[in-house]
């Protein structure tokens, strides 16, 4: 019981601090690296919440592929620091105030929503919850059509990315 | 993890709020994009938590699809940022605010 609380507290602090540092870093590369740490922390959360397959997907796809793409574009454009003076006066205090209001509303909704018992998560009844086998059986059985549509979506995204970054002359002709 | 569901959901709310503040405060388009990814991740964590609480694998399948859609979104979004940078020589969202090509 206490070990779980310590793990949760530690991970929650790391996730929050890395998210804050991502926003505060003035160097975009540092922001990306803090976000990688945040994604890794959330992957550990997935492991603790009995989702090992999703945790591995999170590491390979999010912390691996997507963040490498981000770092590549940051370094390609050389746009590590582009912050200028704010266009709106008091933009940051207003944004933080609105964010705090949103957080209070989320907390209010969480507290007043029904079914909040405050009880700890019960032990799993069956074995193999969240395993690659269980996920695969569900994915290729009940969710087969969404899975195939996702492959088409990825293909469209690839074609779109190539067209957008291709030579302008080739587009016009 | 023997922690009540509400605490994990509270953490996802905090992470989502930080993502919103990041979008509002920063003006580097790439950092704004990263803050959007942070919001997506907090929603994913909520899905996983509820899937564990209900012992229903459909939540994990949905997270799988969200990750696939996020990968497609990042590919197109970063391509758009590169295209805007070529046209305007800047990715500051204040300087590229007008739709005029």
PDB file of C-alpha atoms in Angstrom:
ATOM      1  CA  UNK A   1       0.000   0.000   0.000  1.00  0.00           C
ATOM      2  CA  UNK A   2       2.606   2.570   1.002  1.00  0.00           C
ATOM      3  CA  UNK A   3       4.969   1.536  -1.809  1.00  0.00           C
ATOM      4  CA  UNK A   4       2.184   2.244  -4.300  1.00  0.00           C
ATOM      5  CA  UNK A   5       1.600   5.676  -2.769  1.00  0.00           C
ATOM      6  CA  UNK A   6       5.318   6.480  -2.889  1.00  0.00           C
ATOM      7  CA  UNK A   7       5.504   5.370  -6.549  1.00  0.00           C
ATOM      8  CA  UNK A   8       2.412   7.403  -7.430  1.00  0.00           C
ATOM      9  CA  UNK A   9       3.655  10.512  -5.636  1.00  0.00           C
ATOM     10  CA  UNK A  10       7.112  10.329  -7.171  1.00  0.00           C
ATOM     11  CA  UNK A  11       5.769   9.770 -10.703  1.00  0.00           C
ATOM     12  CA  UNK A  12       3.159  12.507 -10.301  1.00  0.00           C
ATOM     13  CA  UNK A  13       5.821  14.997  -9.177  1.00  0.00           C
ATOM     14  CA  UNK A  14       8.129  14.046 -12.075  1.00  0.00           C
ATOM     15  CA  UNK A  15       5.302  14.308 -14.623  1.00  0.00           C
ATOM     16  CA  UNK A  16       4.174  17.698 -13.307  1.00  0.00           C
ATOM     17  CA  UNK A  17       7.685  19.162 -13.042  1.00  0.00           C
ATOM     18  CA  UNK A  18       8.658  18.019 -16.548  1.00  0.00           C
ATOM     19  CA  UNK A  19       5.413  19.457 -17.973  1.00  0.00           C
ATOM     20  CA  UNK A  20       6.060  22.804 -16.242  1.00  0.00           C
ATOM     21  CA  UNK A  21       9.684  22.851 -17.399  1.00  0.00           C
ATOM     22  CA  UNK A  22       8.565  22.075 -20.958  1.00  0.00           C
ATOM     23  CA  UNK A  23       6.450  25.237 -20.911  1.00  0.00           C
ATOM     24  CA  UNK A  24       9.099  27.379 -19.187  1.00  0.00           C
ATOM     25  CA  UNK A  25      12.148  26.356 -21.252  1.00  0.00           C
ATOM     26  CA  UNK A  26      13.093  29.084 -23.684  1.00  0.00           C
ATOM     27  CA  UNK A  27      15.120  26.654 -25.786  1.00  0.00           C
ATOM     28  CA  UNK A  28      12.831  24.450 -27.906  1.00  0.00           C
ATOM     29  CA  UNK A  29      15.251  21.492 -27.764  1.00  0.00           C
ATOM     30  CA  UNK A  30      15.064  21.504 -23.949  1.00  0.00           C
ATOM     31  CA  UNK A  31      11.267  21.596 -24.191  1.00  0.00           C
ATOM     32  CA  UNK A  32      11.318  18.521 -26.431  1.00  0.00           C
ATOM     33  CA  UNK A  33      13.655  16.640 -24.083  1.00  0.00           C
ATOM     34  CA  UNK A  34      11.494  17.465 -21.039  1.00  0.00           C
ATOM     35  CA  UNK A  35       8.498  16.192 -22.999  1.00  0.00           C
ATOM     36  CA  UNK A  36      10.348  12.918 -23.705  1.00  0.00           C
ATOM     37  CA  UNK A  37      10.855  12.515 -19.939  1.00  0.00           C
ATOM     38  CA  UNK A  38       7.174  13.271 -19.378  1.00  0.00           C
ATOM     39  CA  UNK A  39       6.156  10.608 -21.902  1.00  0.00           C
ATOM     40  CA  UNK A  40       8.475   8.069 -20.252  1.00  0.00           C
ATOM     41  CA  UNK A  41       6.904   8.842 -16.861  1.00  0.00           C
ATOM     42  CA  UNK A  42       3.436   8.321 -18.292  1.00  0.00           C
ATOM     43  CA  UNK A  43       4.635   5.008 -19.790  1.00  0.00           C
ATOM     44  CA  UNK A  44       5.593   3.905 -16.262  1.00  0.00           C
ATOM     45  CA  UNK A  45       2.067   4.898 -15.176  1.00  0.00           C
ATOM     46  CA  UNK A  46       0.702   2.635 -17.913  1.00  0.00           C
ATOM     47  CA  UNK A  47       2.856  -0.232 -16.633  1.00  0.00           C
ATOM     48  CA  UNK A  48       1.568   0.287 -13.084  1.00  0.00           C
ATOM     49  CA  UNK A  49      -2.023   0.409 -14.370  1.00  0.00           C
ATOM     50  CA  UNK A  50      -1.717  -3.026 -16.026  1.00  0.00           C
ATOM     51  CA  UNK A  51      -1.285  -1.806 -19.610  1.00  0.00           C
ATOM     52  CA  UNK A  52       2.157  -3.194 -20.561  1.00  0.00           C
ATOM     53  CA  UNK A  53       1.488  -3.268 -24.306  1.00  0.00           C
ATOM     54  CA  UNK A  54       0.321   0.343 -24.406  1.00  0.00           C
ATOM     55  CA  UNK A  55       3.341   1.308 -22.286  1.00  0.00           C
ATOM     56  CA  UNK A  56       5.700  -0.168 -24.872  1.00  0.00           C
ATOM     57  CA  UNK A  57       3.772   1.520 -27.706  1.00  0.00           C
ATOM     58  CA  UNK A  58       4.065   4.786 -25.793  1.00  0.00           C
ATOM     59  CA  UNK A  59       7.853   4.410 -25.537  1.00  0.00           C
ATOM     60  CA  UNK A  60       8.437   3.384 -29.149  1.00  0.00           C
ATOM     61  CA  UNK A  61       5.906   5.604 -30.925  1.00  0.00           C
ATOM     62  CA  UNK A  62       5.681   8.670 -28.676  1.00  0.00           C
ATOM     63  CA  UNK A  63       9.024   8.965 -26.905  1.00  0.00           C
ATOM     64  CA  UNK A  64      10.801   7.413 -29.881  1.00  0.00           C
ATOM     65  CA  UNK A  65       9.327   8.252 -33.263  1.00  0.00           C
ATOM     66  CA  UNK A  66       7.223  11.360 -32.635  1.00  0.00           C
ATOM     67  CA  UNK A  67       9.742  13.176 -30.444  1.00  0.00           C
ATOM     68  CA  UNK A  68      12.599  12.379 -32.843  1.00  0.00           C
ATOM     69  CA  UNK A  69      10.456  13.977 -35.566  1.00  0.00           C
ATOM     70  CA  UNK A  70       9.987  17.043 -33.344  1.00  0.00           C
ATOM     71  CA  UNK A  71      13.719  17.312 -32.612  1.00  0.00           C
ATOM     72  CA  UNK A  72      14.525  16.856 -36.294  1.00  0.00           C
ATOM     73  CA  UNK A  73      12.199  19.692 -37.340  1.00  0.00           C
ATOM     74  CA  UNK A  74      13.455  21.987 -34.548  1.00  0.00           C
ATOM     75  CA  UNK A  75      17.054  21.480 -35.649  1.00  0.00           C
ATOM     76  CA  UNK A  76      16.170  21.617 -39.361  1.00  0.00           C
ATOM     77  CA  UNK A  77      14.491  24.999 -39.028  1.00  0.00           C
ATOM     78  CA  UNK A  78      17.008  26.387 -36.538  1.00  0.00           C
ATOM     79  CA  UNK A  79      14.094  27.871 -34.631  1.00  0.00           C
ATOM     80  CA  UNK A  80      15.209  27.042 -31.109  1.00  0.00           C
ATOM     81  CA  UNK A  81      14.506  30.536 -29.791  1.00  0.00           C
ATOM     82  CA  UNK A  82      11.840  32.619 -31.480  1.00  0.00           C
ATOM     83  CA  UNK A  83      10.137  34.190 -28.472  1.00  0.00           C
ATOM     84  CA  UNK A  84       9.471  37.859 -29.109  1.00  0.00           C
ATOM     85  CA  UNK A  85       7.729  40.388 -26.941  1.00  0.00           C
ATOM     86  CA  UNK A  86       4.148  39.387 -26.123  1.00  0.00           C
ATOM     87  CA  UNK A  87       1.604  40.873 -28.489  1.00  0.00           C
ATOM     88  CA  UNK A  88      -1.043  41.091 -25.792  1.00  0.00           C
ATOM     89  CA  UNK A  89      -0.285  42.893 -22.549  1.00  0.00           C
ATOM     90  CA  UNK A  90      -0.423  40.586 -19.510  1.00  0.00           C
ATOM     91  CA  UNK A  91      -0.776  37.531 -21.757  1.00  0.00           C
ATOM     92  CA  UNK A  92       0.984  35.121 -19.392  1.00  0.00           C
ATOM     93  CA  UNK A  93      -0.899  36.097 -16.182  1.00  0.00           C
ATOM     94  CA  UNK A  94      -4.236  35.922 -18.016  1.00  0.00           C
ATOM     95  CA  UNK A  95      -3.361  32.505 -19.463  1.00  0.00           C
ATOM     96  CA  UNK A  96      -2.289  31.158 -16.065  1.00  0.00           C
ATOM     97  CA  UNK A  97      -5.455  32.535 -14.458  1.00  0.00           C
ATOM     98  CA  UNK A  98      -7.650  30.917 -17.103  1.00  0.00           C
ATOM     99  CA  UNK A  99      -5.726  27.653 -16.742  1.00  0.00           C
ATOM    100  CA  UNK A 100      -6.216  27.740 -12.973  1.00  0.00           C
ATOM    101  CA  UNK A 101      -9.947  28.334 -13.487  1.00  0.00           C
ATOM    102  CA  UNK A 102     -10.068  25.336 -15.851  1.00  0.00           C
ATOM    103  CA  UNK A 103      -8.268  23.199 -13.270  1.00  0.00           C
ATOM    104  CA  UNK A 104     -10.741  24.255 -10.561  1.00  0.00           C
ATOM    105  CA  UNK A 105     -13.646  23.370 -12.881  1.00  0.00           C
ATOM    106  CA  UNK A 106     -12.095  19.976 -13.628  1.00  0.00           C
ATOM    107  CA  UNK A 107     -11.662  19.334  -9.914  1.00  0.00           C
ATOM    108  CA  UNK A 108     -15.236  20.452  -9.212  1.00  0.00           C
ATOM    109  CA  UNK A 109     -16.507  18.082 -11.913  1.00  0.00           C
ATOM    110  CA  UNK A 110     -14.392  15.248 -10.512  1.00  0.00           C
ATOM    111  CA  UNK A 111     -15.593  15.779  -6.932  1.00  0.00           C
ATOM    112  CA  UNK A 112     -19.292  16.220  -7.722  1.00  0.00           C
ATOM    113  CA  UNK A 113     -19.507  13.435 -10.308  1.00  0.00           C
ATOM    114  CA  UNK A 114     -21.269  10.338  -9.115  1.00  0.00           C
ATOM    115  CA  UNK A 115     -19.565   7.050  -8.453  1.00  0.00           C
ATOM    116  CA  UNK A 116     -16.469   8.464  -6.763  1.00  0.00           C
ATOM    117  CA  UNK A 117     -15.941   6.105  -3.862  1.00  0.00           C
ATOM    118  CA  UNK A 118     -12.369   6.949  -2.921  1.00  0.00           C
ATOM    119  CA  UNK A 119     -11.613   3.242  -2.757  1.00  0.00           C
ATOM    120  CA  UNK A 120      -8.368   1.861  -4.059  1.00  0.00           C
ATOM    121  CA  UNK A 121      -8.330  -0.106  -7.299  1.00  0.00           C
ATOM    122  CA  UNK A 122      -9.436  -3.663  -6.710  1.00  0.00           C
ATOM    123  CA  UNK A 123      -7.215  -6.572  -7.629  1.00  0.00           C
ATOM    124  CA  UNK A 124      -7.603  -7.959 -11.124  1.00  0.00           C
ATOM    125  CA  UNK A 125      -9.946 -10.925 -11.330  1.00  0.00           C
ATOM    126  CA  UNK A 126      -8.527 -12.573 -14.443  1.00  0.00           C
ATOM    127  CA  UNK A 127      -4.959 -12.918 -15.642  1.00  0.00           C
ATOM    128  CA  UNK A 128      -3.558 -11.481 -18.861  1.00  0.00           C
ATOM    129  CA  UNK A 129      -5.314  -8.105 -18.622  1.00  0.00           C
ATOM    130  CA  UNK A 130      -3.606  -5.697 -21.051  1.00  0.00           C
ATOM    131  CA  UNK A 131      -1.212  -8.306 -22.400  1.00  0.00           C
ATOM    132  CA  UNK A 132      -0.307  -8.205 -26.116  1.00  0.00           C
ATOM    133  CA  UNK A 133      -2.348 -11.378 -26.617  1.00  0.00           C
ATOM    134  CA  UNK A 134      -5.510  -9.916 -25.123  1.00  0.00           C
ATOM    135  CA  UNK A 135      -5.058  -6.584 -26.971  1.00  0.00           C
ATOM    136  CA  UNK A 136      -4.389  -8.371 -30.273  1.00  0.00           C
ATOM    137  CA  UNK A 137      -7.427 -10.595 -29.989  1.00  0.00           C
ATOM    138  CA  UNK A 138      -9.679  -7.619 -29.316  1.00  0.00           C
ATOM    139  CA  UNK A 139      -7.994  -5.463 -32.004  1.00  0.00           C
ATOM    140  CA  UNK A 140      -8.332  -8.000 -34.795  1.00  0.00           C
ATOM    141  CA  UNK A 141     -11.788  -9.169 -33.791  1.00  0.00           C
ATOM    142  CA  UNK A 142     -14.134  -6.448 -32.586  1.00  0.00           C
ATOM    143  CA  UNK A 143     -12.035  -3.455 -33.702  1.00  0.00           C
ATOM    144  CA  UNK A 144     -10.858  -4.793 -37.075  1.00  0.00           C
ATOM    145  CA  UNK A 145     -12.513  -2.102 -39.225  1.00  0.00           C
ATOM    146  CA  UNK A 146     -11.189   0.861 -37.169  1.00  0.00           C
ATOM    147  CA  UNK A 147      -7.770  -0.772 -37.333  1.00  0.00           C
ATOM    148  CA  UNK A 148      -7.887  -0.914 -41.142  1.00  0.00           C
ATOM    149  CA  UNK A 149      -9.192   2.664 -41.339  1.00  0.00           C
ATOM    150  CA  UNK A 150      -6.208   3.717 -39.207  1.00  0.00           C
ATOM    151  CA  UNK A 151      -3.839   2.240 -41.785  1.00  0.00           C
ATOM    152  CA  UNK A 152      -5.525   4.307 -44.514  1.00  0.00           C
ATOM    153  CA  UNK A 153      -5.287   7.390 -42.255  1.00  0.00           C
ATOM    154  CA  UNK A 154      -1.543   6.882 -41.814  1.00  0.00           C
ATOM    155  CA  UNK A 155      -1.149   6.512 -45.584  1.00  0.00           C
ATOM    156  CA  UNK A 156      -3.074   9.763 -46.179  1.00  0.00           C
ATOM    157  CA  UNK A 157      -0.929  11.535 -43.567  1.00  0.00           C
ATOM    158  CA  UNK A 158       2.243  10.319 -45.290  1.00  0.00           C
ATOM    159  CA  UNK A 159       1.044  11.526 -48.712  1.00  0.00           C
ATOM    160  CA  UNK A 160      -0.012  14.850 -47.192  1.00  0.00           C
ATOM    161  CA  UNK A 161       3.337  15.380 -45.486  1.00  0.00           C
ATOM    162  CA  UNK A 162       5.215  14.637 -48.720  1.00  0.00           C
ATOM    163  CA  UNK A 163       2.987  16.973 -50.747  1.00  0.00           C
ATOM    164  CA  UNK A 164       3.239  19.803 -48.198  1.00  0.00           C
ATOM    165  CA  UNK A 165       7.017  19.722 -47.929  1.00  0.00           C
ATOM    166  CA  UNK A 166       7.689  18.895 -51.598  1.00  0.00           C
ATOM    167  CA  UNK A 167       8.942  21.415 -54.110  1.00  0.00           C
ATOM    168  CA  UNK A 168       6.507  24.245 -54.727  1.00  0.00           C
ATOM    169  CA  UNK A 169       7.086  24.157 -58.504  1.00  0.00           C
ATOM    170  CA  UNK A 170       5.987  20.560 -58.722  1.00  0.00           C
ATOM    171  CA  UNK A 171       2.756  21.467 -56.917  1.00  0.00           C
ATOM    172  CA  UNK A 172       1.868  24.318 -59.242  1.00  0.00           C
ATOM    173  CA  UNK A 173       2.363  22.400 -62.492  1.00  0.00           C
TER     174      UNK A 173
ATOM    175  CA  UNK B   1      -1.172   0.327  -8.378  1.00  0.00           C
ATOM    176  CA  UNK B   2      -3.242   0.509  -5.210  1.00  0.00           C
ATOM    177  CA  UNK B   3      -4.169   4.160  -5.495  1.00  0.00           C
ATOM    178  CA  UNK B   4      -7.763   5.449  -5.791  1.00  0.00           C
ATOM    179  CA  UNK B   5      -8.814   6.269  -9.348  1.00  0.00           C
ATOM    180  CA  UNK B   6      -9.639   9.858  -8.389  1.00  0.00           C
ATOM    181  CA  UNK B   7      -6.007  10.702  -7.640  1.00  0.00           C
ATOM    182  CA  UNK B   8      -4.786   9.549 -11.051  1.00  0.00           C
ATOM    183  CA  UNK B   9      -7.658  11.400 -12.754  1.00  0.00           C
ATOM    184  CA  UNK B  10      -6.710  14.505 -10.776  1.00  0.00           C
ATOM    185  CA  UNK B  11      -3.167  14.191 -12.109  1.00  0.00           C
ATOM    186  CA  UNK B  12      -4.481  13.921 -15.676  1.00  0.00           C
ATOM    187  CA  UNK B  13      -6.507  17.077 -15.073  1.00  0.00           C
ATOM    188  CA  UNK B  14      -3.372  18.863 -13.867  1.00  0.00           C
ATOM    189  CA  UNK B  15      -1.369  17.718 -16.912  1.00  0.00           C
ATOM    190  CA  UNK B  16      -4.206  18.756 -19.258  1.00  0.00           C
ATOM    191  CA  UNK B  17      -4.329  22.203 -17.635  1.00  0.00           C
ATOM    192  CA  UNK B  18      -0.563  22.575 -18.034  1.00  0.00           C
ATOM    193  CA  UNK B  19      -0.965  21.721 -21.722  1.00  0.00           C
ATOM    194  CA  UNK B  20      -3.664  24.376 -22.123  1.00  0.00           C
ATOM    195  CA  UNK B  21      -1.498  26.979 -20.380  1.00  0.00           C
ATOM    196  CA  UNK B  22       1.396  26.000 -22.648  1.00  0.00           C
ATOM    197  CA  UNK B  23      -0.713  26.565 -25.751  1.00  0.00           C
ATOM    198  CA  UNK B  24      -1.854  29.964 -24.445  1.00  0.00           C
ATOM    199  CA  UNK B  25       1.524  31.221 -23.217  1.00  0.00           C
ATOM    200  CA  UNK B  26       4.056  30.102 -25.818  1.00  0.00           C
ATOM    201  CA  UNK B  27       4.358  31.584 -29.313  1.00  0.00           C
ATOM    202  CA  UNK B  28       6.784  29.115 -30.881  1.00  0.00           C
ATOM    203  CA  UNK B  29       4.541  26.959 -33.084  1.00  0.00           C
ATOM    204  CA  UNK B  30       6.562  23.806 -32.369  1.00  0.00           C
ATOM    205  CA  UNK B  31       6.284  24.258 -28.588  1.00  0.00           C
ATOM    206  CA  UNK B  32       2.535  24.876 -28.950  1.00  0.00           C
ATOM    207  CA  UNK B  33       2.366  21.599 -30.836  1.00  0.00           C
ATOM    208  CA  UNK B  34       4.250  19.829 -28.048  1.00  0.00           C
ATOM    209  CA  UNK B  35       1.780  21.221 -25.496  1.00  0.00           C
ATOM    210  CA  UNK B  36      -1.046  19.726 -27.578  1.00  0.00           C
ATOM    211  CA  UNK B  37       0.756  16.373 -27.387  1.00  0.00           C
ATOM    212  CA  UNK B  38       0.857  16.797 -23.596  1.00  0.00           C
ATOM    213  CA  UNK B  39      -2.930  17.236 -23.537  1.00  0.00           C
ATOM    214  CA  UNK B  40      -3.398  14.121 -25.706  1.00  0.00           C
ATOM    215  CA  UNK B  41      -1.220  12.160 -23.302  1.00  0.00           C
ATOM    216  CA  UNK B  42      -3.161  13.267 -20.246  1.00  0.00           C
ATOM    217  CA  UNK B  43      -6.380  12.118 -21.953  1.00  0.00           C
ATOM    218  CA  UNK B  44      -4.699   8.783 -22.749  1.00  0.00           C
ATOM    219  CA  UNK B  45      -3.718   8.363 -19.102  1.00  0.00           C
ATOM    220  CA  UNK B  46      -7.339   8.958 -18.096  1.00  0.00           C
ATOM    221  CA  UNK B  47      -8.447   6.295 -20.599  1.00  0.00           C
ATOM    222  CA  UNK B  48      -5.950   3.763 -19.205  1.00  0.00           C
ATOM    223  CA  UNK B  49      -7.001   4.546 -15.638  1.00  0.00           C
ATOM    224  CA  UNK B  50     -10.680   4.053 -16.369  1.00  0.00           C
ATOM    225  CA  UNK B  51      -9.923   0.905 -18.368  1.00  0.00           C
ATOM    226  CA  UNK B  52      -8.123  -0.469 -15.300  1.00  0.00           C
ATOM    227  CA  UNK B  53     -10.898   0.602 -12.917  1.00  0.00           C
ATOM    228  CA  UNK B  54     -13.616  -0.970 -15.084  1.00  0.00           C
ATOM    229  CA  UNK B  55     -11.409  -3.904 -16.120  1.00  0.00           C
ATOM    230  CA  UNK B  56     -12.446  -3.235 -19.722  1.00  0.00           C
ATOM    231  CA  UNK B  57      -9.793  -3.526 -22.429  1.00  0.00           C
ATOM    232  CA  UNK B  58     -11.667  -1.249 -24.856  1.00  0.00           C
ATOM    233  CA  UNK B  59     -10.082   1.774 -23.170  1.00  0.00           C
ATOM    234  CA  UNK B  60      -6.620   0.486 -23.987  1.00  0.00           C
ATOM    235  CA  UNK B  61      -7.651  -0.171 -27.616  1.00  0.00           C
ATOM    236  CA  UNK B  62      -8.875   3.427 -27.806  1.00  0.00           C
ATOM    237  CA  UNK B  63      -5.523   4.695 -26.531  1.00  0.00           C
ATOM    238  CA  UNK B  64      -3.864   2.646 -29.270  1.00  0.00           C
ATOM    239  CA  UNK B  65      -5.971   4.448 -31.888  1.00  0.00           C
ATOM    240  CA  UNK B  66      -5.328   7.833 -30.288  1.00  0.00           C
ATOM    241  CA  UNK B  67      -1.567   7.202 -30.530  1.00  0.00           C
ATOM    242  CA  UNK B  68      -1.908   6.231 -34.219  1.00  0.00           C
ATOM    243  CA  UNK B  69      -3.955   9.368 -34.980  1.00  0.00           C
ATOM    244  CA  UNK B  70      -1.457  11.500 -33.025  1.00  0.00           C
ATOM    245  CA  UNK B  71       1.376  10.113 -35.165  1.00  0.00           C
ATOM    246  CA  UNK B  72      -0.508  11.080 -38.349  1.00  0.00           C
ATOM    247  CA  UNK B  73      -1.334  14.493 -36.874  1.00  0.00           C
ATOM    248  CA  UNK B  74       2.294  15.168 -35.974  1.00  0.00           C
ATOM    249  CA  UNK B  75       3.481  14.200 -39.470  1.00  0.00           C
ATOM    250  CA  UNK B  76       1.034  16.585 -41.177  1.00  0.00           C
ATOM    251  CA  UNK B  77       1.417  19.333 -38.566  1.00  0.00           C
ATOM    252  CA  UNK B  78       5.197  19.412 -38.739  1.00  0.00           C
ATOM    253  CA  UNK B  79       4.997  19.393 -42.552  1.00  0.00           C
ATOM    254  CA  UNK B  80       2.696  22.431 -42.295  1.00  0.00           C
ATOM    255  CA  UNK B  81       5.150  24.153 -39.949  1.00  0.00           C
ATOM    256  CA  UNK B  82       8.013  23.493 -42.380  1.00  0.00           C
ATOM    257  CA  UNK B  83       5.909  24.847 -45.274  1.00  0.00           C
ATOM    258  CA  UNK B  84       4.973  27.976 -43.266  1.00  0.00           C
ATOM    259  CA  UNK B  85       8.623  28.486 -42.318  1.00  0.00           C
ATOM    260  CA  UNK B  86       9.610  28.346 -45.988  1.00  0.00           C
ATOM    261  CA  UNK B  87       6.965  30.902 -46.941  1.00  0.00           C
ATOM    262  CA  UNK B  88       7.351  33.323 -43.994  1.00  0.00           C
ATOM    263  CA  UNK B  89      10.815  32.514 -42.618  1.00  0.00           C
ATOM    264  CA  UNK B  90       9.323  32.377 -39.114  1.00  0.00           C
ATOM    265  CA  UNK B  91       7.207  30.057 -36.983  1.00  0.00           C
ATOM    266  CA  UNK B  92       6.223  32.664 -34.404  1.00  0.00           C
ATOM    267  CA  UNK B  93       2.427  32.376 -34.346  1.00  0.00           C
ATOM    268  CA  UNK B  94       2.030  36.153 -33.991  1.00  0.00           C
ATOM    269  CA  UNK B  95       4.009  36.818 -37.154  1.00  0.00           C
ATOM    270  CA  UNK B  96       2.151  34.232 -39.221  1.00  0.00           C
ATOM    271  CA  UNK B  97      -1.287  35.177 -37.883  1.00  0.00           C
ATOM    272  CA  UNK B  98      -2.771  36.317 -41.183  1.00  0.00           C
ATOM    273  CA  UNK B  99      -4.097  33.790 -43.672  1.00  0.00           C
ATOM    274  CA  UNK B 100      -2.695  35.844 -46.555  1.00  0.00           C
ATOM    275  CA  UNK B 101      -0.361  33.681 -48.629  1.00  0.00           C
TER     276      UNK B 101
END
